[in-house]
């Protein structure tokens, strides 16, 4: 999906969550940043901010 539209905030969020759970925190951070850069809906923004890693982004 991201090949066709790399700005899909929900897909980037879910990939970030997956990498976070796998312990790949740098990749998770990258995907969370991509999700937020796409001006996501409030529920995506809220879910990204639930991850402790999010506090270190930016």
PDB file of N, CA and C in Angstrom:
ATOM      1  N   UNK A   1       0.816  -1.195   0.000  1.00  0.00           N
ATOM      2  CA  UNK A   1       0.000   0.000   0.000  1.00  0.00           C
ATOM      3  C   UNK A   1       0.858   1.257   0.000  1.00  0.00           C
ATOM      4  N   UNK A   2       1.951   1.210   0.763  1.00  0.00           N
ATOM      5  CA  UNK A   2       2.807   2.391   0.832  1.00  0.00           C
ATOM      6  C   UNK A   2       3.543   2.647  -0.475  1.00  0.00           C
ATOM      7  N   UNK A   3       3.649   1.635  -1.331  1.00  0.00           N
ATOM      8  CA  UNK A   3       4.259   1.862  -2.644  1.00  0.00           C
ATOM      9  C   UNK A   3       3.412   2.808  -3.480  1.00  0.00           C
ATOM     10  N   UNK A   4       2.101   2.721  -3.325  1.00  0.00           N
ATOM     11  CA  UNK A   4       1.193   3.570  -4.089  1.00  0.00           C
ATOM     12  C   UNK A   4       0.969   4.921  -3.427  1.00  0.00           C
ATOM     13  N   UNK A   5       0.970   4.935  -2.106  1.00  0.00           N
ATOM     14  CA  UNK A   5       0.770   6.185  -1.369  1.00  0.00           C
ATOM     15  C   UNK A   5       1.544   6.115  -0.056  1.00  0.00           C
ATOM     16  N   UNK A   6       2.765   6.651  -0.016  1.00  0.00           N
ATOM     17  CA  UNK A   6       3.590   6.563   1.193  1.00  0.00           C
ATOM     18  C   UNK A   6       3.084   7.425   2.348  1.00  0.00           C
ATOM     19  N   UNK A   7       2.037   8.200   2.129  1.00  0.00           N
ATOM     20  CA  UNK A   7       1.522   9.090   3.172  1.00  0.00           C
ATOM     21  C   UNK A   7       0.299   8.537   3.896  1.00  0.00           C
ATOM     22  N   UNK A   8       0.076   7.247   3.834  1.00  0.00           N
ATOM     23  CA  UNK A   8      -1.058   6.654   4.540  1.00  0.00           C
ATOM     24  C   UNK A   8      -0.717   6.567   6.030  1.00  0.00           C
ATOM     25  N   UNK A   9      -1.263   7.486   6.797  1.00  0.00           N
ATOM     26  CA  UNK A   9      -0.879   7.590   8.203  1.00  0.00           C
ATOM     27  C   UNK A   9      -1.235   6.346   9.003  1.00  0.00           C
ATOM     28  N   UNK A  10      -2.367   5.738   8.726  1.00  0.00           N
ATOM     29  CA  UNK A  10      -2.764   4.541   9.489  1.00  0.00           C
ATOM     30  C   UNK A  10      -1.831   3.363   9.213  1.00  0.00           C
ATOM     31  N   UNK A  11      -1.402   3.207   7.980  1.00  0.00           N
ATOM     32  CA  UNK A  11      -0.477   2.124   7.641  1.00  0.00           C
ATOM     33  C   UNK A  11       0.867   2.374   8.310  1.00  0.00           C
ATOM     34  N   UNK A  12       1.348   3.605   8.258  1.00  0.00           N
ATOM     35  CA  UNK A  12       2.606   3.933   8.926  1.00  0.00           C
ATOM     36  C   UNK A  12       2.498   3.728  10.431  1.00  0.00           C
ATOM     37  N   UNK A  13       1.371   4.077  11.012  1.00  0.00           N
ATOM     38  CA  UNK A  13       1.153   3.854  12.442  1.00  0.00           C
ATOM     39  C   UNK A  13       1.237   2.368  12.770  1.00  0.00           C
ATOM     40  N   UNK A  14       0.548   1.543  12.011  1.00  0.00           N
ATOM     41  CA  UNK A  14       0.534   0.104  12.296  1.00  0.00           C
ATOM     42  C   UNK A  14       1.912  -0.519  12.105  1.00  0.00           C
ATOM     43  N   UNK A  15       2.655  -0.066  11.106  1.00  0.00           N
ATOM     44  CA  UNK A  15       4.020  -0.565  10.935  1.00  0.00           C
ATOM     45  C   UNK A  15       4.905  -0.120  12.094  1.00  0.00           C
ATOM     46  N   UNK A  16       4.727   1.112  12.536  1.00  0.00           N
ATOM     47  CA  UNK A  16       5.472   1.580  13.702  1.00  0.00           C
ATOM     48  C   UNK A  16       5.161   0.753  14.933  1.00  0.00           C
ATOM     49  N   UNK A  17       3.888   0.443  15.137  1.00  0.00           N
ATOM     50  CA  UNK A  17       3.490  -0.379  16.285  1.00  0.00           C
ATOM     51  C   UNK A  17       4.089  -1.783  16.185  1.00  0.00           C
ATOM     52  N   UNK A  18       4.087  -2.344  14.988  1.00  0.00           N
ATOM     53  CA  UNK A  18       4.661  -3.672  14.785  1.00  0.00           C
ATOM     54  C   UNK A  18       6.148  -3.676  15.120  1.00  0.00           C
ATOM     55  N   UNK A  19       6.888  -2.721  14.571  1.00  0.00           N
ATOM     56  CA  UNK A  19       8.322  -2.663  14.843  1.00  0.00           C
ATOM     57  C   UNK A  19       8.600  -2.368  16.314  1.00  0.00           C
ATOM     58  N   UNK A  20       7.761  -1.570  16.955  1.00  0.00           N
ATOM     59  CA  UNK A  20       7.921  -1.304  18.380  1.00  0.00           C
ATOM     60  C   UNK A  20       7.801  -2.603  19.174  1.00  0.00           C
ATOM     61  N   UNK A  21       6.787  -3.391  18.864  1.00  0.00           N
ATOM     62  CA  UNK A  21       6.572  -4.659  19.578  1.00  0.00           C
ATOM     63  C   UNK A  21       7.701  -5.658  19.316  1.00  0.00           C
ATOM     64  N   UNK A  22       8.336  -5.544  18.160  1.00  0.00           N
ATOM     65  CA  UNK A  22       9.451  -6.433  17.827  1.00  0.00           C
ATOM     66  C   UNK A  22      10.763  -5.948  18.439  1.00  0.00           C
ATOM     67  N   UNK A  23      10.754  -4.752  19.021  1.00  0.00           N
ATOM     68  CA  UNK A  23      11.964  -4.207  19.630  1.00  0.00           C
ATOM     69  C   UNK A  23      12.830  -3.406  18.681  1.00  0.00           C
ATOM     70  N   UNK A  24      12.358  -3.140  17.485  1.00  0.00           N
ATOM     71  CA  UNK A  24      13.106  -2.331  16.510  1.00  0.00           C
ATOM     72  C   UNK A  24      12.671  -0.878  16.666  1.00  0.00           C
ATOM     73  N   UNK A  25      13.198  -0.235  17.688  1.00  0.00           N
ATOM     74  CA  UNK A  25      12.705   1.082  18.078  1.00  0.00           C
ATOM     75  C   UNK A  25      13.042   2.185  17.083  1.00  0.00           C
ATOM     76  N   UNK A  26      14.179   2.088  16.420  1.00  0.00           N
ATOM     77  CA  UNK A  26      14.528   3.106  15.420  1.00  0.00           C
ATOM     78  C   UNK A  26      13.563   3.050  14.231  1.00  0.00           C
ATOM     79  N   UNK A  27      13.274   1.847  13.764  1.00  0.00           N
ATOM     80  CA  UNK A  27      12.309   1.711  12.665  1.00  0.00           C
ATOM     81  C   UNK A  27      10.924   2.168  13.110  1.00  0.00           C
ATOM     82  N   UNK A  28      10.555   1.815  14.328  1.00  0.00           N
ATOM     83  CA  UNK A  28       9.258   2.248  14.856  1.00  0.00           C
ATOM     84  C   UNK A  28       9.184   3.763  14.865  1.00  0.00           C
ATOM     85  N   UNK A  29      10.238   4.405  15.331  1.00  0.00           N
ATOM     86  CA  UNK A  29      10.267   5.871  15.387  1.00  0.00           C
ATOM     87  C   UNK A  29      10.116   6.467  13.990  1.00  0.00           C
ATOM     88  N   UNK A  30      10.794   5.878  13.018  1.00  0.00           N
ATOM     89  CA  UNK A  30      10.691   6.374  11.639  1.00  0.00           C
ATOM     90  C   UNK A  30       9.257   6.305  11.120  1.00  0.00           C
ATOM     91  N   UNK A  31       8.603   5.182  11.357  1.00  0.00           N
ATOM     92  CA  UNK A  31       7.220   5.031  10.880  1.00  0.00           C
ATOM     93  C   UNK A  31       6.256   5.927  11.651  1.00  0.00           C
ATOM     94  N   UNK A  32       6.476   6.101  12.945  1.00  0.00           N
ATOM     95  CA  UNK A  32       5.630   7.018  13.712  1.00  0.00           C
ATOM     96  C   UNK A  32       5.785   8.444  13.185  1.00  0.00           C
ATOM     97  N   UNK A  33       7.016   8.839  12.889  1.00  0.00           N
ATOM     98  CA  UNK A  33       7.237  10.178  12.335  1.00  0.00           C
ATOM     99  C   UNK A  33       6.550  10.341  10.981  1.00  0.00           C
ATOM    100  N   UNK A  34       6.615   9.304  10.147  1.00  0.00           N
ATOM    101  CA  UNK A  34       5.931   9.366   8.849  1.00  0.00           C
ATOM    102  C   UNK A  34       4.425   9.486   9.035  1.00  0.00           C
ATOM    103  N   UNK A  35       3.889   8.765  10.011  1.00  0.00           N
ATOM    104  CA  UNK A  35       2.448   8.838  10.274  1.00  0.00           C
ATOM    105  C   UNK A  35       2.054  10.246  10.685  1.00  0.00           C
ATOM    106  N   UNK A  36       2.845  10.874  11.527  1.00  0.00           N
ATOM    107  CA  UNK A  36       2.519  12.217  12.005  1.00  0.00           C
ATOM    108  C   UNK A  36       2.758  13.282  10.941  1.00  0.00           C
ATOM    109  N   UNK A  37       3.696  13.044  10.047  1.00  0.00           N
ATOM    110  CA  UNK A  37       4.000  14.025   9.003  1.00  0.00           C
ATOM    111  C   UNK A  37       2.873  14.138   7.982  1.00  0.00           C
ATOM    112  N   UNK A  38       2.022  13.130   7.912  1.00  0.00           N
ATOM    113  CA  UNK A  38       0.943  13.116   6.923  1.00  0.00           C
ATOM    114  C   UNK A  38      -0.308  13.832   7.418  1.00  0.00           C
ATOM    115  N   UNK A  39      -0.178  14.607   8.499  1.00  0.00           N
ATOM    116  CA  UNK A  39      -1.325  15.323   9.077  1.00  0.00           C
ATOM    117  C   UNK A  39      -2.491  14.358   9.327  1.00  0.00           C
ATOM    118  N   UNK A  40      -2.275  13.403  10.248  1.00  0.00           N
ATOM    119  CA  UNK A  40      -3.246  12.322  10.440  1.00  0.00           C
ATOM    120  C   UNK A  40      -4.501  12.777  11.176  1.00  0.00           C
ATOM    121  N   UNK A  41      -5.546  11.954  11.123  1.00  0.00           N
ATOM    122  CA  UNK A  41      -6.739  12.239  11.918  1.00  0.00           C
ATOM    123  C   UNK A  41      -6.404  12.120  13.410  1.00  0.00           C
ATOM    124  N   UNK A  42      -7.200  12.724  14.267  1.00  0.00           N
ATOM    125  CA  UNK A  42      -6.896  12.734  15.706  1.00  0.00           C
ATOM    126  C   UNK A  42      -6.692  11.350  16.318  1.00  0.00           C
ATOM    127  N   UNK A  43      -7.432  10.344  15.869  1.00  0.00           N
ATOM    128  CA  UNK A  43      -7.276   9.019  16.474  1.00  0.00           C
ATOM    129  C   UNK A  43      -5.915   8.405  16.166  1.00  0.00           C
ATOM    130  N   UNK A  44      -5.362   8.681  14.993  1.00  0.00           N
ATOM    131  CA  UNK A  44      -4.017   8.190  14.669  1.00  0.00           C
ATOM    132  C   UNK A  44      -2.993   8.935  15.510  1.00  0.00           C
ATOM    133  N   UNK A  45      -3.146  10.227  15.610  1.00  0.00           N
ATOM    134  CA  UNK A  45      -2.241  11.028  16.428  1.00  0.00           C
ATOM    135  C   UNK A  45      -2.251  10.536  17.872  1.00  0.00           C
ATOM    136  N   UNK A  46      -3.428  10.266  18.397  1.00  0.00           N
ATOM    137  CA  UNK A  46      -3.546   9.777  19.766  1.00  0.00           C
ATOM    138  C   UNK A  46      -2.896   8.428  19.967  1.00  0.00           C
ATOM    139  N   UNK A  47      -3.049   7.546  18.991  1.00  0.00           N
ATOM    140  CA  UNK A  47      -2.439   6.214  19.120  1.00  0.00           C
ATOM    141  C   UNK A  47      -0.925   6.289  19.051  1.00  0.00           C
ATOM    142  N   UNK A  48      -0.381   7.146  18.206  1.00  0.00           N
ATOM    143  CA  UNK A  48       1.074   7.295  18.140  1.00  0.00           C
ATOM    144  C   UNK A  48       1.595   7.776  19.491  1.00  0.00           C
ATOM    145  N   UNK A  49       0.883   8.698  20.102  1.00  0.00           N
ATOM    146  CA  UNK A  49       1.332   9.253  21.376  1.00  0.00           C
ATOM    147  C   UNK A  49       1.197   8.286  22.544  1.00  0.00           C
ATOM    148  N   UNK A  50       0.549   7.155  22.354  1.00  0.00           N
ATOM    149  CA  UNK A  50       0.439   6.154  23.412  1.00  0.00           C
ATOM    150  C   UNK A  50       1.738   5.382  23.609  1.00  0.00           C
ATOM    151  N   UNK A  51       2.598   5.389  22.623  1.00  0.00           N
ATOM    152  CA  UNK A  51       3.832   4.625  22.722  1.00  0.00           C
ATOM    153  C   UNK A  51       4.880   5.428  23.484  1.00  0.00           C
ATOM    154  N   UNK A  52       5.550   4.805  24.470  1.00  0.00           N
ATOM    155  CA  UNK A  52       6.563   5.527  25.258  1.00  0.00           C
ATOM    156  C   UNK A  52       7.671   6.100  24.388  1.00  0.00           C
ATOM    157  N   UNK A  53       7.985   5.423  23.317  1.00  0.00           N
ATOM    158  CA  UNK A  53       9.021   5.865  22.383  1.00  0.00           C
ATOM    159  C   UNK A  53       8.678   7.216  21.784  1.00  0.00           C
ATOM    160  N   UNK A  54       7.410   7.486  21.643  1.00  0.00           N
ATOM    161  CA  UNK A  54       6.937   8.719  21.006  1.00  0.00           C
ATOM    162  C   UNK A  54       7.447   9.959  21.723  1.00  0.00           C
ATOM    163  N   UNK A  55       7.625   9.883  23.007  1.00  0.00           N
ATOM    164  CA  UNK A  55       8.081  11.060  23.767  1.00  0.00           C
ATOM    165  C   UNK A  55       9.473  11.516  23.340  1.00  0.00           C
ATOM    166  N   UNK A  56      10.240  10.603  22.746  1.00  0.00           N
ATOM    167  CA  UNK A  56      11.603  10.933  22.335  1.00  0.00           C
ATOM    168  C   UNK A  56      11.682  11.428  20.901  1.00  0.00           C
ATOM    169  N   UNK A  57      10.585  11.358  20.172  1.00  0.00           N
ATOM    170  CA  UNK A  57      10.602  11.756  18.764  1.00  0.00           C
ATOM    171  C   UNK A  57      10.636  13.270  18.653  1.00  0.00           C
ATOM    172  N   UNK A  58      11.459  13.758  17.743  1.00  0.00           N
ATOM    173  CA  UNK A  58      11.637  15.172  17.417  1.00  0.00           C
ATOM    174  C   UNK A  58      12.326  15.855  18.494  1.00  0.00           C
TER     175      UNK A  58
END
